[in-house]
Short mmCIF file of C-alpha atoms in Angstrom, two decimals:
data_model
loop_
_atom_site.label_atom_id
_atom_site.label_comp_id
_atom_site.label_asym_id
_atom_site.label_seq_id
_atom_site.Cartn_x
_atom_site.Cartn_y
_atom_site.Cartn_z
CA MET A 698 -6.45 30.91 -3.82
CA ASN A 699 -8.90 32.40 -6.29
CA ALA A 700 -12.49 31.28 -6.46
CA GLU A 701 -12.25 29.13 -9.55
CA VAL A 702 -11.90 25.40 -9.22
CA GLN A 703 -8.49 23.93 -9.87
CA ARG A 704 -8.34 20.52 -11.45
CA VAL A 705 -5.68 17.83 -11.44
CA VAL A 706 -6.44 14.89 -13.70
CA ILE A 707 -4.49 11.68 -13.95
CA SER A 708 -5.12 8.82 -16.30
CA LEU A 709 -3.82 5.36 -15.42
CA PRO A 710 -3.94 1.79 -16.68
CA ALA A 711 -6.80 -0.03 -14.93
CA ARG A 712 -4.39 -2.32 -13.11
CA ALA A 713 -3.96 -3.00 -9.41
CA GLU A 714 -0.33 -1.95 -9.31
CA TYR A 715 -1.22 1.65 -10.26
CA VAL A 716 -3.72 2.31 -7.48
CA ASP A 717 -0.97 3.38 -5.08
CA ILE A 718 -0.07 6.14 -7.58
CA VAL A 719 -3.56 7.55 -7.04
CA ARG A 720 -2.97 7.50 -3.27
CA LEU A 721 0.35 9.32 -3.67
CA ASN A 722 -1.29 12.04 -5.76
CA LEU A 723 -4.17 12.31 -3.31
CA TYR A 724 -1.73 12.67 -0.44
CA GLY A 725 0.10 15.49 -2.23
CA ILE A 726 -3.03 17.44 -3.09
CA ALA A 727 -4.87 16.91 0.21
CA SER A 728 -1.88 17.78 2.38
CA LYS A 729 -1.27 20.94 0.34
CA MET A 730 -4.90 21.91 1.00
CA GLY A 731 -4.40 21.45 4.74
CA PHE A 732 -6.43 18.31 5.43
CA THR A 733 -5.67 16.46 8.66
CA TYR A 734 -3.77 13.19 8.69
CA GLU A 735 -6.94 11.32 9.61
CA ASP A 736 -8.99 12.88 6.80
CA ILE A 737 -6.26 12.05 4.30
CA GLU A 738 -6.21 8.43 5.47
CA ASP A 739 -10.01 8.29 5.09
CA MET A 740 -9.83 9.66 1.55
CA LYS A 741 -7.01 7.26 0.62
CA VAL A 742 -9.20 4.29 1.48
CA ALA A 743 -12.31 5.69 -0.25
CA VAL A 744 -10.51 6.61 -3.49
CA SER A 745 -8.66 3.30 -3.61
CA GLU A 746 -11.92 1.40 -3.23
CA ALA A 747 -13.38 3.26 -6.21
CA CYS A 748 -10.25 2.49 -8.25
CA ASN A 749 -10.30 -1.16 -7.13
CA ASN A 750 -13.80 -1.49 -8.53
CA SER A 751 -12.71 -0.13 -11.89
CA VAL A 752 -9.66 -2.43 -11.90
CA LEU A 753 -11.65 -5.51 -10.92
CA TYR A 754 -14.90 -5.16 -12.74
CA ALA A 755 -14.74 -2.58 -15.52
CA TYR A 756 -12.76 -4.19 -18.26
CA GLY A 757 -12.82 -7.93 -17.73
CA LYS A 758 -9.54 -9.25 -19.06
CA GLN A 759 -8.93 -6.31 -21.39
CA ASP A 760 -6.73 -3.42 -20.48
CA GLY A 761 -8.51 -0.15 -19.88
CA ILE A 762 -8.00 3.26 -18.42
CA VAL A 763 -9.08 4.77 -15.13
CA GLU A 764 -9.27 8.54 -14.96
CA VAL A 765 -9.06 10.24 -11.59
CA ALA A 766 -9.88 13.95 -11.38
CA PHE A 767 -9.17 15.96 -8.25
CA GLU A 768 -11.09 19.21 -8.00
CA VAL A 769 -9.71 21.62 -5.47
CA PHE A 770 -12.31 23.98 -4.04
CA GLU A 771 -11.65 26.56 -1.36
CA ASP A 772 -13.15 24.38 1.37
CA MET A 773 -13.62 20.99 -0.27
CA LEU A 774 -11.84 18.34 -2.29
CA SER A 775 -13.94 16.53 -4.87
CA ILE A 776 -12.60 13.38 -6.50
CA THR A 777 -14.05 11.70 -9.57
CA VAL A 778 -13.03 8.18 -10.56
CA ARG A 779 -14.20 7.21 -14.01
CA ASP A 780 -13.81 4.19 -16.24
CA GLU A 781 -15.31 3.29 -19.59
CA GLY A 782 -15.79 -0.39 -19.08
CA GLU A 783 -18.73 -2.57 -18.29
CA SER A 784 -20.32 -1.14 -15.19
CA PHE A 785 -20.06 -3.16 -12.05
CA GLU A 786 -22.94 -4.45 -10.04
CA ARG A 787 -23.52 -3.54 -6.47
CA THR A 788 -23.15 -6.83 -4.69
CA SER A 789 -25.53 -6.02 -1.91
CA THR A 790 -28.38 -3.63 -1.32
CA SER A 791 -27.40 -0.52 0.59
CA GLY A 792 -27.53 -0.71 4.34
CA SER A 793 -26.65 -4.35 4.67
CA ALA A 794 -23.02 -4.21 3.62
CA THR A 795 -21.50 -4.10 7.08
CA LEU A 796 -20.91 -7.04 9.34
CA HIS A 797 -22.37 -5.51 12.48
CA ASP A 798 -25.59 -7.49 12.46
CA LYS A 799 -24.12 -10.69 11.10
CA GLU A 800 -22.72 -13.90 12.49
CA LEU A 801 -19.27 -14.90 11.25
CA LEU A 802 -20.54 -17.72 9.08
CA ASP A 803 -23.10 -15.50 7.36
CA VAL A 804 -20.61 -12.85 6.42
CA GLU A 805 -20.00 -12.09 2.78
CA ILE A 806 -17.10 -9.99 1.71
CA GLY A 807 -18.55 -8.12 -1.26
CA GLY A 808 -19.95 -4.68 -0.64
CA LEU A 809 -17.43 -3.57 1.98
CA GLY A 810 -15.70 -1.29 -0.51
CA PHE A 811 -18.87 0.66 -1.24
CA TYR A 812 -19.71 0.84 2.39
CA LEU A 813 -16.28 2.27 3.22
CA MET A 814 -16.55 4.93 0.50
CA GLU A 815 -19.86 6.10 1.86
CA ALA A 816 -18.74 6.00 5.48
CA LEU A 817 -15.44 7.81 4.96
CA MET A 818 -16.47 10.66 2.62
CA ASP A 819 -18.97 13.48 3.13
CA GLU A 820 -20.64 12.91 -0.23
CA VAL A 821 -20.59 9.97 -2.63
CA SER A 822 -22.53 9.48 -5.83
CA ILE A 823 -22.23 6.59 -8.23
CA GLU A 824 -23.44 6.69 -11.82
CA ASN A 825 -23.29 3.67 -14.00
CA ALA A 826 -24.91 2.73 -17.23
CA ALA A 827 -24.48 -0.65 -18.87
CA GLY A 828 -21.60 -0.55 -21.33
CA ARG A 829 -20.89 3.12 -20.75
CA GLY A 830 -18.71 2.88 -17.71
CA THR A 831 -18.92 3.99 -14.14
CA LYS A 832 -18.36 7.35 -12.55
CA VAL A 833 -17.89 7.72 -8.81
CA VAL A 834 -17.86 11.27 -7.46
CA MET A 835 -16.90 11.81 -3.84
CA ALA A 836 -16.15 14.85 -1.77
CA LYS A 837 -14.64 15.72 1.58
CA ARG A 838 -15.03 19.08 3.26
CA LEU A 839 -11.99 20.76 4.64
CA THR A 840 -12.00 21.27 8.38
CA ARG A 841 -8.93 23.31 9.02
CA SER A 842 -6.51 22.07 11.59
CA GLU A 843 -3.84 24.02 13.45
CA GLU A 844 -0.99 21.83 12.35
CA LYS A 845 -0.62 20.96 8.73
CA VAL A 846 0.51 17.52 7.66
CA MET B 198 4.97 -0.54 -8.46
CA ASN B 199 5.54 1.19 -5.18
CA ALA B 200 7.03 4.64 -5.46
CA ASN B 201 7.87 4.77 -1.81
CA LYS B 202 9.99 1.95 -0.44
CA ASN B 203 8.51 2.25 3.04
CA ASP B 204 5.07 1.47 1.66
CA LYS B 205 6.10 -1.76 -0.01
CA PHE B 206 4.16 -4.71 1.38
CA LYS B 207 6.11 -7.26 3.36
CA ALA B 208 5.00 -10.36 5.28
CA THR B 209 7.55 -11.94 7.61
CA THR B 210 6.77 -15.23 9.30
CA GLU B 211 8.17 -16.16 12.70
CA LYS B 212 7.57 -19.55 14.29
CA ASN B 213 7.82 -19.91 18.04
CA GLY B 214 6.88 -23.25 19.58
CA ASN B 215 3.36 -23.98 18.43
CA SER B 216 2.50 -20.43 17.54
CA CYS B 217 3.24 -18.68 14.29
CA THR B 218 3.24 -14.91 13.90
CA VAL B 219 3.06 -13.18 10.53
CA TYR B 220 4.30 -9.58 10.72
CA LEU B 221 2.78 -7.37 8.04
CA ALA B 222 4.39 -4.13 6.92
CA GLY B 223 3.65 -1.51 4.26
CA GLU B 224 0.44 -1.29 2.25
CA LEU B 225 -1.83 -4.31 1.94
CA ASP B 226 -3.97 -3.55 -1.11
CA LEU B 227 -5.41 -5.24 -4.18
CA SER B 228 -2.03 -5.42 -5.93
CA VAL B 229 -0.38 -7.51 -3.21
CA ALA B 230 -3.44 -9.51 -2.11
CA PRO B 231 -2.27 -12.60 -4.06
CA ASP B 232 1.13 -12.45 -2.29
CA PHE B 233 -0.55 -12.23 1.10
CA ARG B 234 -2.87 -15.16 0.31
CA LEU B 235 0.11 -17.21 -0.77
CA VAL B 236 1.96 -16.60 2.51
CA MET B 237 -1.11 -17.35 4.60
CA GLU B 238 -2.52 -20.43 2.81
CA PRO B 239 -0.29 -23.15 4.34
CA LEU B 240 -0.47 -21.52 7.77
CA VAL B 241 -4.24 -21.17 7.78
CA SER B 242 -4.71 -24.86 7.02
CA ASP B 243 -2.42 -25.93 9.88
CA ALA B 244 -4.79 -26.55 12.78
CA GLY B 245 -1.89 -27.48 15.06
CA ILE B 246 -0.60 -23.91 15.42
CA ASP B 247 -1.93 -20.71 16.96
CA LEU B 248 -1.91 -18.29 14.05
CA ILE B 249 -1.20 -14.63 14.83
CA VAL B 250 -1.13 -11.69 12.44
CA ASN B 251 0.75 -8.65 13.74
CA LEU B 252 -0.24 -5.35 12.14
CA LYS B 253 2.11 -3.01 14.01
CA ASP B 254 3.92 -1.85 10.85
CA LEU B 255 0.99 -2.07 8.47
CA LYS B 256 0.44 1.38 6.95
CA TYR B 257 -2.69 0.77 4.94
CA ILE B 258 -5.33 -1.88 4.29
CA ASP B 259 -8.21 -1.88 1.80
CA SER B 260 -11.38 -3.95 1.58
CA THR B 261 -9.45 -6.67 -0.26
CA GLY B 262 -7.11 -7.07 2.72
CA ILE B 263 -9.99 -6.96 5.17
CA GLY B 264 -11.72 -9.60 3.04
CA ILE B 265 -8.70 -11.91 3.29
CA LEU B 266 -8.57 -11.53 7.08
CA LEU B 267 -12.26 -12.35 7.14
CA SER B 268 -11.82 -15.49 5.06
CA ILE B 269 -8.99 -16.58 7.39
CA LEU B 270 -11.27 -15.98 10.39
CA LYS B 271 -13.94 -18.16 8.81
CA ALA B 272 -11.54 -20.95 7.89
CA ARG B 273 -9.91 -21.03 11.35
CA HIS B 274 -13.31 -20.86 13.04
CA GLY B 275 -14.44 -23.84 10.97
CA MET B 276 -11.34 -25.78 12.05
CA GLU B 277 -11.66 -24.68 15.67
CA ALA B 278 -8.13 -23.32 15.44
CA ARG B 279 -6.89 -20.10 16.99
CA PHE B 280 -6.44 -16.92 14.97
CA LEU B 281 -5.41 -13.64 16.57
CA VAL B 282 -4.81 -10.19 15.17
CA GLU B 283 -2.57 -8.05 17.33
CA GLN B 284 -1.15 -4.53 17.55
CA VAL B 285 -3.66 -2.93 15.22
CA PRO B 286 -2.73 0.70 14.38
CA PRO B 287 -5.51 3.25 15.10
CA GLN B 288 -6.32 4.11 11.48
CA ILE B 289 -6.73 0.41 10.68
CA GLN B 290 -8.72 -0.27 13.86
CA LYS B 291 -11.09 2.46 12.68
CA LEU B 292 -11.76 0.51 9.47
CA PHE B 293 -12.22 -2.72 11.44
CA ASP B 294 -14.75 -0.95 13.67
CA MET B 295 -16.59 0.64 10.72
CA THR B 296 -16.93 -2.56 8.74
CA GLY B 297 -17.84 -4.58 11.80
CA ILE B 298 -15.00 -7.09 11.48
CA ALA B 299 -13.65 -5.90 14.87
CA LYS B 300 -16.24 -7.85 16.79
CA PHE B 301 -14.86 -11.12 15.40
CA PHE B 302 -11.45 -10.42 16.90
CA ALA B 303 -12.23 -11.23 20.51
CA PRO B 304 -11.14 -8.27 22.69
CA ASN B 305 -9.10 -10.35 25.15
CA GLU B 306 -7.22 -11.88 22.25
CA ASN B 307 -6.77 -8.56 20.51
CA SER B 308 -5.21 -6.46 23.23
CA GLN B 309 -1.88 -8.13 23.75
#
């Protein structure tokens, strides 16, 4: 592979029934790069959570578009999920999204998606500006395994 | 729209005496969350049964699915009715551990 970055971009309706298409594309690209089964599973969850947020919060009741860009580096896969809707709010402040320090009755469900993205990827950044959409950029480094998926 | 038939979500209910097991298969994500809620609703509100969710053939779960399991846990806890999750595949157990939901599935009830 040459040094330049190779990009695969897909554009989908911001609807729940298309999120599995993103996972299928991710699987194809990540397995071609040589990621392990476990790393691919991690990325599937992280990318789906970013798409879920666009589907749920970006466009209200209107139909919109989610754009997912995969950037294939020599030793890293970077994935950008972008929408052009209203930006979503983080439902909880960072650090308190997990349930580890909570009793069952105090548990709130919001925030788990963000927490999973951050826990499962090597790098995550979220940019949102009111009315100008949300962009989530996440990356996973390639640790080469003996057996390819 | 599932491109791969094996990934299509399925929930099969099996009643046995006073316990009821729901076998989940395929991918439990945002798109099928309403279907899953619909299957579970009447069962969750039935305090007379032991409710079991079997995840052996579940290929994928997202935070929406985890959220539904959590709301079932809360409802059953409030009713003092039993709710067990069994045969959790490793990649899903990892998510349960990460999010912290694992601790609410008591270990002795989770290992059968």
